[in-house]
Amino acid sequence: MSWLRPHRRRAGTSTTEQGWSPEEVRGLEDAVARAPSVHNTQPWELTASDRTALLRERPDVALEQHDPEGRDRRLSCGAAVTNLFLAVRELGWAALVRRGPEESESDDPLLVATVRATHRQQPSVAEGQRFRAITRRTSYRRPFHEQQLPHVAREALLAAGNSSDVHARWITGIEEARTLAEILGYAARVHRKDRHYQRELAMWLTSGQGGVDPGGGIASEDLGTEGVAAVGLVGSSSRLPDERQLAEWMANESIMVLTTATDEPAAHFRTGEAMQFAWLTATSLGLVASVITQPLNLTEVRAGLRDRLGLPGPPHALLRFGYPVPVPSQHRF
Ligand SMILES: Cc1cc2nc3c(=O)[nH]c(=O)nc-3n(C[C@H](O)[C@H](O)[C@H](O)COP(=O)(O)O)c2cc1C
């Protein structure tokens, strides 16, 4: 569920040229609600009227243990901005995105972005493909198919993850994979034995019923138990893989790290936008992905990765990409 205030339309105006129809607003709402969010909390509020949509952050949706600084909440809001932009483009409008209260000339400190439909303009083929990927994108927390990503796909993902404010690069070679495995192994042990952390996580795990207020929470059966994803969201009973084995798995996956030059809230929003842009690009190419931020919410983990991988700034998210393992077809008599 997301928070969408009712659409207001001025009497006597045409919905096609003046404002969005209720159905179009529902389309925007649906696209935003499908953005990935930390623990599926959907920590945003959407308001749409005439031809302007406002996305606001909801700091009251707080994860004090997992996300004490609100970093993941801001990444989530950034991902929602990407979906909102694509949804406005899909309606056939040029979309002007103003980020933060300053660009929007607003005094609302919680304003993440204003997306305004300025004039009629058909979406590009790539925008249409990414828009259609919104409903198919999902967190794939399992080992990937052994087939490696072709160079052209890795290039496309890298281009999508990089933006004017966000730097994306691959974890490359066994040495970097060993470093990552060591640091993620450390974070996994810290989180597994932290009782306060685990109590909060348990509140967001559902048994597939959904309905945790205000977002849906995560179905416990969706948590990664095997491969790299086993250290992606660690619960109290997670079995942690051997670090050497973890490093080998990591070296065989395509793992992207997203960093920014600064560690300001604006940088977190932009990272979320880039993350979702890359994720939708992957989905449109028939790939699957999952994001890992849990370890990066520990200060020493961010500092350690930055230092030992020589990153140009603080790391905010790790994205793993691959091909899905085909589901065996049902036996037919
Ligand atoms: C900012 C952010 C951080 C996330 N961190 C993690 C993580 O550390 N581990 C994980 O397994 N999933 C993580 N996720 C994935 C969310 O749990 C997931 O998006 C949410 O439950 C909705 O499910 P879906 O992606 O399948 O739509 C994160 C998502 C976002 C947007």
Tab-separated table of C-alpha atoms and ligand atoms in Angstrom:
chain	number	residue	atom	x	y	z
A	1	MET	CA	0.000	0.000	0.000
A	2	SER	CA	1.207	3.535	-0.644
A	3	TRP	CA	-0.221	6.848	0.487
A	4	LEU	CA	-1.878	8.706	-2.307
A	5	ARG	CA	-3.993	11.706	-1.570
A	6	PRO	CA	-7.112	12.028	-3.711
A	7	HIS	CA	-6.648	13.508	-7.104
A	8	ARG	CA	-8.178	16.967	-7.381
A	9	ARG	CA	-9.324	18.192	-10.750
A	10	ARG	CA	-10.442	21.717	-11.478
A	11	ALA	CA	-14.024	21.899	-12.729
A	12	GLY	CA	-14.268	22.299	-16.458
A	13	THR	CA	-10.722	21.213	-17.322
A	14	SER	CA	-10.000	18.435	-19.763
A	15	THR	CA	-8.217	15.453	-18.241
A	16	THR	CA	-6.165	14.855	-21.362
A	17	GLU	CA	-4.441	18.230	-21.548
A	18	GLN	CA	-4.958	19.738	-18.088
A	19	GLY	CA	-4.747	17.028	-15.502
A	20	TRP	CA	-4.437	13.313	-14.978
A	21	SER	CA	-7.613	11.254	-14.812
A	22	PRO	CA	-8.287	9.168	-11.664
A	23	GLU	CA	-7.297	6.105	-13.669
A	24	GLU	CA	-3.989	7.686	-14.676
A	25	VAL	CA	-3.347	8.649	-11.060
A	26	ARG	CA	-3.997	5.048	-10.041
A	27	GLY	CA	-1.384	4.011	-12.602
A	28	LEU	CA	1.159	6.329	-10.984
A	29	GLU	CA	0.219	5.021	-7.556
A	30	ASP	CA	0.631	1.446	-8.681
A	31	ALA	CA	4.047	2.105	-10.229
A	32	VAL	CA	5.300	3.818	-7.071
A	33	ALA	CA	3.924	1.084	-4.798
A	34	ARG	CA	5.922	-1.486	-6.771
A	35	ALA	CA	9.271	0.148	-6.047
A	36	PRO	CA	11.575	-1.912	-3.842
A	37	SER	CA	11.880	-0.615	-0.291
A	38	VAL	CA	13.817	-1.554	2.786
A	39	HIS	CA	11.907	-4.365	4.550
A	40	ASN	CA	9.085	-3.496	2.131
A	41	THR	CA	8.166	-0.513	4.316
A	42	GLN	CA	7.238	1.797	1.400
A	43	PRO	CA	8.343	4.849	3.386
A	44	TRP	CA	6.895	7.498	1.102
A	45	GLU	CA	3.745	9.461	0.457
A	46	LEU	CA	2.546	10.351	-3.016
A	47	THR	CA	0.318	13.279	-3.877
A	48	ALA	CA	-0.879	13.801	-7.427
A	49	SER	CA	-2.967	16.634	-8.742
A	50	ASP	CA	-3.347	18.247	-12.138
A	51	ARG	CA	-0.111	17.231	-13.855
A	52	THR	CA	2.229	17.278	-10.893
A	53	ALA	CA	3.195	14.442	-8.571
A	54	LEU	CA	4.937	15.012	-5.260
A	55	LEU	CA	6.824	12.274	-3.482
A	56	ARG	CA	7.487	12.871	0.222
A	57	GLU	CA	9.612	10.893	2.642
A	58	ARG	CA	7.902	9.402	5.713
A	59	PRO	CA	10.483	9.506	8.503
A	60	ASP	CA	7.876	8.050	10.869
A	61	VAL	CA	8.405	4.747	9.036
A	62	ALA	CA	11.605	4.140	10.935
A	63	LEU	CA	13.742	1.041	11.392
A	64	GLU	CA	15.751	2.077	14.421
A	65	GLN	CA	17.957	-0.999	14.488
A	66	HIS	CA	18.407	-1.760	10.804
A	67	ASP	CA	18.498	1.786	9.515
A	68	PRO	CA	19.262	4.185	12.384
A	69	GLU	CA	20.327	7.003	10.047
A	70	GLY	CA	17.496	6.600	7.524
A	71	ARG	CA	19.912	5.781	4.707
A	72	ASP	CA	17.882	2.854	3.368
A	73	ARG	CA	14.662	4.819	3.717
A	74	ARG	CA	16.104	7.498	1.457
A	75	LEU	CA	17.374	4.902	-1.037
A	76	SER	CA	13.846	3.452	-1.116
A	77	CYS	CA	12.332	6.869	-1.823
A	78	GLY	CA	14.857	7.335	-4.634
A	79	ALA	CA	13.759	4.030	-6.179
A	80	ALA	CA	10.148	5.235	-6.021
A	81	VAL	CA	11.148	8.417	-7.898
A	82	THR	CA	12.502	6.318	-10.782
A	83	ASN	CA	9.217	4.403	-11.002
A	84	LEU	CA	7.216	7.626	-10.818
A	85	PHE	CA	9.282	9.200	-13.602
A	86	LEU	CA	8.812	6.166	-15.860
A	87	ALA	CA	5.078	6.049	-15.126
A	88	VAL	CA	4.654	9.705	-16.126
A	89	ARG	CA	6.639	9.049	-19.305
A	90	GLU	CA	4.458	6.026	-20.028
A	91	LEU	CA	1.391	8.301	-19.926
A	92	GLY	CA	2.968	10.158	-22.832
A	93	TRP	CA	4.286	13.234	-21.045
A	94	ALA	CA	7.735	14.762	-20.826
A	95	ALA	CA	8.584	14.534	-17.110
A	96	LEU	CA	10.473	17.308	-15.358
A	97	VAL	CA	12.009	16.006	-12.124
A	98	ARG	CA	12.925	18.530	-9.438
A	99	ARG	CA	14.785	16.985	-6.534
A	100	GLY	CA	14.507	18.136	-2.947
A	101	PRO	CA	12.777	21.230	-1.554
A	102	GLU	CA	15.355	23.643	-3.017
A	103	GLU	CA	14.850	22.661	-6.660
A	104	SER	CA	11.080	22.620	-6.129
A	105	GLU	CA	11.154	26.009	-4.369
A	106	SER	CA	9.272	24.441	-1.491
A	107	ASP	CA	9.734	24.806	2.254
A	108	ASP	CA	8.697	21.181	2.837
A	109	PRO	CA	11.817	19.453	4.234
A	110	LEU	CA	10.335	16.017	3.487
A	111	LEU	CA	9.843	16.639	-0.217
A	112	VAL	CA	11.933	14.098	-2.133
A	113	ALA	CA	10.969	15.086	-5.660
A	114	THR	CA	8.369	16.821	-7.754
A	115	VAL	CA	7.651	15.220	-11.118
A	116	ARG	CA	5.788	17.537	-13.442
A	117	ALA	CA	4.324	16.563	-16.796
A	118	THR	CA	5.284	19.491	-19.001
A	119	HIS	CA	4.208	18.647	-22.545
A	120	ARG	CA	3.146	15.704	-24.634
A	121	GLN	CA	6.054	13.400	-25.540
A	122	GLN	CA	6.003	9.688	-26.253
A	123	PRO	CA	8.336	7.516	-24.145
A	124	SER	CA	11.415	6.070	-25.822
A	125	VAL	CA	11.608	2.338	-26.514
A	126	ALA	CA	14.018	1.878	-23.586
A	127	GLU	CA	11.737	3.829	-21.235
A	128	GLY	CA	8.795	1.657	-22.273
A	129	GLN	CA	10.837	-1.490	-21.631
A	130	ARG	CA	11.876	-0.270	-18.194
A	131	PHE	CA	8.321	0.762	-17.365
A	132	ARG	CA	7.022	-2.703	-18.260
A	133	ALA	CA	9.772	-4.204	-16.106
A	134	ILE	CA	8.292	-2.484	-13.013
A	135	THR	CA	5.649	-5.196	-12.533
A	136	ARG	CA	8.116	-8.054	-13.187
A	137	ARG	CA	10.950	-6.827	-10.954
A	138	THR	CA	11.311	-8.685	-7.699
A	139	SER	CA	14.064	-9.487	-5.204
A	140	TYR	CA	15.745	-12.728	-6.291
A	141	ARG	CA	17.522	-13.953	-3.149
A	142	ARG	CA	18.680	-17.286	-4.485
A	143	PRO	CA	21.807	-18.510	-6.261
A	144	PHE	CA	21.786	-17.584	-9.946
A	145	HIS	CA	22.072	-19.865	-12.943
A	146	GLU	CA	25.736	-20.642	-13.621
A	147	GLN	CA	25.622	-18.847	-16.991
A	148	GLN	CA	27.708	-15.659	-16.775
A	149	LEU	CA	26.401	-12.299	-17.926
A	150	PRO	CA	27.575	-11.340	-21.425
A	151	HIS	CA	29.845	-8.309	-21.690
A	152	VAL	CA	27.138	-6.273	-23.430
A	153	ALA	CA	24.694	-6.816	-20.532
A	154	ARG	CA	27.320	-5.840	-17.959
A	155	GLU	CA	28.048	-2.675	-19.930
A	156	ALA	CA	24.334	-1.805	-20.089
A	157	LEU	CA	23.950	-2.332	-16.338
A	158	LEU	CA	27.014	-0.274	-15.558
A	159	ALA	CA	25.737	2.571	-17.723
A	160	ALA	CA	22.370	2.393	-15.941
A	161	GLY	CA	23.935	2.384	-12.467
A	162	ASN	CA	26.171	5.375	-13.173
A	163	SER	CA	24.699	8.865	-13.123
A	164	SER	CA	26.005	12.385	-12.643
A	165	ASP	CA	25.989	11.829	-8.860
A	166	VAL	CA	26.366	8.078	-8.484
A	167	HIS	CA	29.389	5.940	-9.236
A	168	ALA	CA	28.800	2.275	-10.096
A	169	ARG	CA	31.484	-0.329	-10.503
A	170	TRP	CA	31.811	-4.118	-10.492
A	171	ILE	CA	33.487	-6.202	-7.827
A	172	THR	CA	36.240	-7.687	-9.948
A	173	GLY	CA	38.416	-10.761	-9.450
A	174	ILE	CA	38.919	-13.198	-6.601
A	175	GLU	CA	40.906	-10.757	-4.428
A	176	GLU	CA	38.071	-8.223	-4.298
A	177	ALA	CA	35.582	-11.054	-3.795
A	178	ARG	CA	37.651	-12.291	-0.812
A	179	THR	CA	37.673	-8.806	0.701
A	180	LEU	CA	33.910	-8.504	0.261
A	181	ALA	CA	33.300	-11.984	1.681
A	182	GLU	CA	35.424	-11.233	4.731
A	183	ILE	CA	33.665	-7.925	5.472
A	184	LEU	CA	30.151	-9.241	4.780
A	185	GLY	CA	30.925	-12.296	6.924
A	186	TYR	CA	31.876	-9.970	9.773
A	187	ALA	CA	28.649	-7.934	9.382
A	188	ALA	CA	26.553	-11.104	9.249
A	189	ARG	CA	27.969	-12.301	12.574
A	190	VAL	CA	27.354	-8.894	14.166
A	191	HIS	CA	23.731	-8.801	13.006
A	192	ARG	CA	22.981	-12.427	13.811
A	193	LYS	CA	23.885	-12.066	17.460
A	194	ASP	CA	22.345	-8.594	17.963
A	195	ARG	CA	19.116	-9.328	19.865
A	196	HIS	CA	17.627	-5.852	19.379
A	197	TYR	CA	18.332	-6.002	15.669
A	198	GLN	CA	16.801	-9.465	15.359
A	199	ARG	CA	13.690	-8.485	17.308
A	200	GLU	CA	13.036	-5.638	14.881
A	201	LEU	CA	13.700	-7.821	11.822
A	202	ALA	CA	11.295	-10.474	13.131
A	203	MET	CA	8.537	-7.843	13.243
A	204	TRP	CA	8.930	-7.335	9.512
A	205	LEU	CA	8.989	-10.995	8.592
A	206	THR	CA	5.631	-12.441	7.713
A	207	SER	CA	4.654	-16.014	7.010
A	208	GLY	CA	3.562	-15.123	3.507
A	209	GLN	CA	0.346	-13.531	4.805
A	210	GLY	CA	1.546	-9.960	4.190
A	211	GLY	CA	-0.364	-7.126	5.755
A	212	VAL	CA	2.293	-5.789	8.137
A	213	ASP	CA	1.460	-2.130	8.598
A	214	PRO	CA	2.371	0.133	6.808
A	215	GLY	CA	4.148	-1.856	4.058
A	216	GLY	CA	3.779	-5.558	3.465
A	217	GLY	CA	6.929	-6.777	5.241
A	218	ILE	CA	9.013	-9.617	3.822
A	219	ALA	CA	7.759	-13.190	3.614
A	220	SER	CA	10.202	-15.197	5.744
A	221	GLU	CA	10.404	-17.893	3.070
A	222	ASP	CA	11.778	-15.247	0.675
A	223	LEU	CA	14.918	-14.715	2.766
A	224	GLY	CA	18.109	-15.957	1.144
A	225	THR	CA	19.380	-19.159	2.702
A	226	GLU	CA	21.908	-20.268	0.099
A	227	GLY	CA	24.752	-18.642	-1.784
A	228	VAL	CA	25.657	-14.965	-1.615
A	229	ALA	CA	22.147	-13.918	-0.555
A	230	ALA	CA	22.597	-15.863	2.703
A	231	VAL	CA	24.639	-12.898	3.959
A	232	GLY	CA	22.270	-10.347	2.373
A	233	LEU	CA	19.651	-10.256	5.119
A	234	VAL	CA	20.758	-12.225	8.136
A	235	GLY	CA	18.212	-13.533	10.613
A	236	SER	CA	18.861	-15.088	14.021
A	237	SER	CA	18.842	-18.608	12.590
A	238	SER	CA	20.710	-17.862	9.343
A	239	ARG	CA	23.436	-20.356	8.530
A	240	LEU	CA	26.458	-18.373	7.423
A	241	PRO	CA	28.526	-19.801	4.584
A	242	ASP	CA	32.239	-20.448	4.859
A	243	GLU	CA	34.077	-17.276	3.777
A	244	ARG	CA	36.267	-19.022	1.186
A	245	GLN	CA	33.198	-20.536	-0.430
A	246	LEU	CA	31.394	-17.186	-0.243
A	247	ALA	CA	34.302	-15.475	-2.014
A	248	GLU	CA	34.172	-18.024	-4.843
A	249	TRP	CA	30.438	-17.523	-5.284
A	250	MET	CA	30.927	-13.766	-5.293
A	251	ALA	CA	33.683	-13.953	-7.883
A	252	ASN	CA	31.269	-15.833	-10.173
A	253	GLU	CA	28.391	-13.372	-9.781
A	254	SER	CA	28.083	-9.870	-11.208
A	255	ILE	CA	28.081	-7.680	-8.096
A	256	MET	CA	27.859	-3.933	-8.495
A	257	VAL	CA	28.700	-1.442	-5.778
A	258	LEU	CA	27.082	2.008	-5.771
A	259	THR	CA	28.939	4.911	-4.175
A	260	THR	CA	28.633	8.681	-4.101
A	261	ALA	CA	31.196	11.421	-3.528
A	262	THR	CA	29.393	12.731	-0.443
A	263	ASP	CA	27.297	11.108	2.258
A	264	GLU	CA	24.503	13.698	2.268
A	265	PRO	CA	20.805	12.687	2.249
A	266	ALA	CA	20.554	13.951	-1.355
A	267	ALA	CA	23.231	11.424	-2.345
A	268	HIS	CA	21.157	8.609	-0.822
A	269	PHE	CA	18.074	9.592	-2.827
A	270	ARG	CA	20.138	9.688	-6.023
A	271	THR	CA	21.631	6.290	-5.252
A	272	GLY	CA	18.124	4.854	-4.887
A	273	GLU	CA	17.174	6.281	-8.275
A	274	ALA	CA	20.259	4.773	-9.930
A	275	MET	CA	19.783	1.441	-8.158
A	276	GLN	CA	16.237	1.100	-9.447
A	277	PHE	CA	17.233	2.246	-12.933
A	278	ALA	CA	19.869	-0.505	-13.074
A	279	TRP	CA	17.464	-3.073	-11.565
A	280	LEU	CA	14.749	-2.310	-14.130
A	281	THR	CA	17.341	-2.425	-16.900
A	282	ALA	CA	18.330	-5.892	-15.702
A	283	THR	CA	14.700	-7.032	-15.563
A	284	SER	CA	14.077	-5.733	-19.072
A	285	LEU	CA	17.061	-7.822	-20.246
A	286	GLY	CA	15.604	-10.998	-18.711
A	287	LEU	CA	17.973	-10.910	-15.730
A	288	VAL	CA	17.202	-11.074	-12.022
A	289	ALA	CA	18.768	-9.203	-9.131
A	290	SER	CA	18.764	-8.553	-5.425
A	291	VAL	CA	20.098	-5.684	-3.375
A	292	ILE	CA	22.175	-5.928	-0.213
A	293	THR	CA	22.428	-3.000	2.179
A	294	GLN	CA	22.099	-4.672	5.595
A	295	PRO	CA	25.888	-4.899	6.174
A	296	LEU	CA	26.441	-1.349	4.889
A	297	ASN	CA	24.409	0.118	7.721
A	298	LEU	CA	27.380	-0.620	9.998
A	299	THR	CA	29.767	2.350	9.945
A	300	GLU	CA	32.878	0.163	10.121
A	301	VAL	CA	31.679	-1.906	7.149
A	302	ARG	CA	31.231	1.159	4.951
A	303	ALA	CA	34.634	2.471	6.011
A	304	GLY	CA	36.309	-0.919	5.548
A	305	LEU	CA	34.912	-1.464	2.052
A	306	ARG	CA	35.738	2.050	0.963
A	307	ASP	CA	39.284	1.736	2.183
A	308	ARG	CA	40.074	-1.807	1.052
A	309	LEU	CA	38.346	-1.631	-2.341
A	310	GLY	CA	39.628	1.894	-3.013
A	311	LEU	CA	36.104	3.211	-3.594
A	312	PRO	CA	35.697	6.894	-4.513
A	313	GLY	CA	33.168	7.474	-1.707
A	314	PRO	CA	30.939	5.715	0.821
A	315	PRO	CA	29.233	2.564	-0.507
A	316	HIS	CA	25.433	2.555	-0.198
A	317	ALA	CA	24.270	-0.604	-1.941
A	318	LEU	CA	25.485	-3.853	-3.457
A	319	LEU	CA	23.468	-5.187	-6.360
A	320	ARG	CA	23.846	-8.764	-7.523
A	321	PHE	CA	22.742	-9.621	-11.054
A	322	GLY	CA	22.401	-12.932	-12.852
A	323	TYR	CA	20.181	-15.283	-14.796
A	324	PRO	CA	17.351	-17.025	-12.941
A	325	VAL	CA	17.534	-20.760	-12.401
A	326	PRO	CA	14.743	-22.236	-14.543
A	327	VAL	CA	11.886	-23.618	-12.467
A	328	PRO	CA	11.370	-27.295	-13.396
A	329	SER	CA	8.133	-27.758	-15.291
A	330	GLN	CA	5.461	-29.841	-13.586
A	331	HIS	CA	5.424	-33.526	-14.396
A	332	ARG	CA	2.657	-34.346	-16.859
A	333	PHE	CA	1.171	-37.774	-17.343
B	1	LIG	C1	17.107	0.512	0.183
B	1	LIG	C2	16.836	-0.954	0.158
B	1	LIG	C3	17.595	-1.799	0.940
B	1	LIG	C4	17.382	-3.175	0.894
B	1	LIG	N1	18.214	-3.999	1.611
B	1	LIG	C5	18.082	-5.329	1.478
B	1	LIG	C6	19.030	-6.199	2.104
B	1	LIG	O1	19.979	-5.770	2.750
B	1	LIG	N2	18.866	-7.527	1.934
B	1	LIG	C7	17.827	-8.047	1.200
B	1	LIG	O2	17.738	-9.268	1.085
B	1	LIG	N3	16.914	-7.241	0.600
B	1	LIG	C8	17.029	-5.905	0.713
B	1	LIG	N4	16.147	-5.071	0.077
B	1	LIG	C9	15.036	-5.634	-0.700
B	1	LIG	C10	13.688	-5.419	-0.005
B	1	LIG	O3	13.552	-6.282	1.099
B	1	LIG	C11	12.580	-5.648	-1.040
B	1	LIG	O4	12.693	-4.678	-2.041
B	1	LIG	C12	11.187	-5.574	-0.463
B	1	LIG	O5	10.998	-6.589	0.491
B	1	LIG	C13	10.121	-5.704	-1.565
B	1	LIG	O6	10.266	-6.921	-2.256
B	1	LIG	P1	10.550	-6.962	-3.822
B	1	LIG	O7	11.888	-6.312	-4.068
B	1	LIG	O8	10.552	-8.416	-4.174
B	1	LIG	O9	9.453	-6.194	-4.504
B	1	LIG	C14	16.343	-3.702	0.099
B	1	LIG	C15	15.574	-2.836	-0.685
B	1	LIG	C16	15.824	-1.478	-0.663
B	1	LIG	C17	15.033	-0.571	-1.545
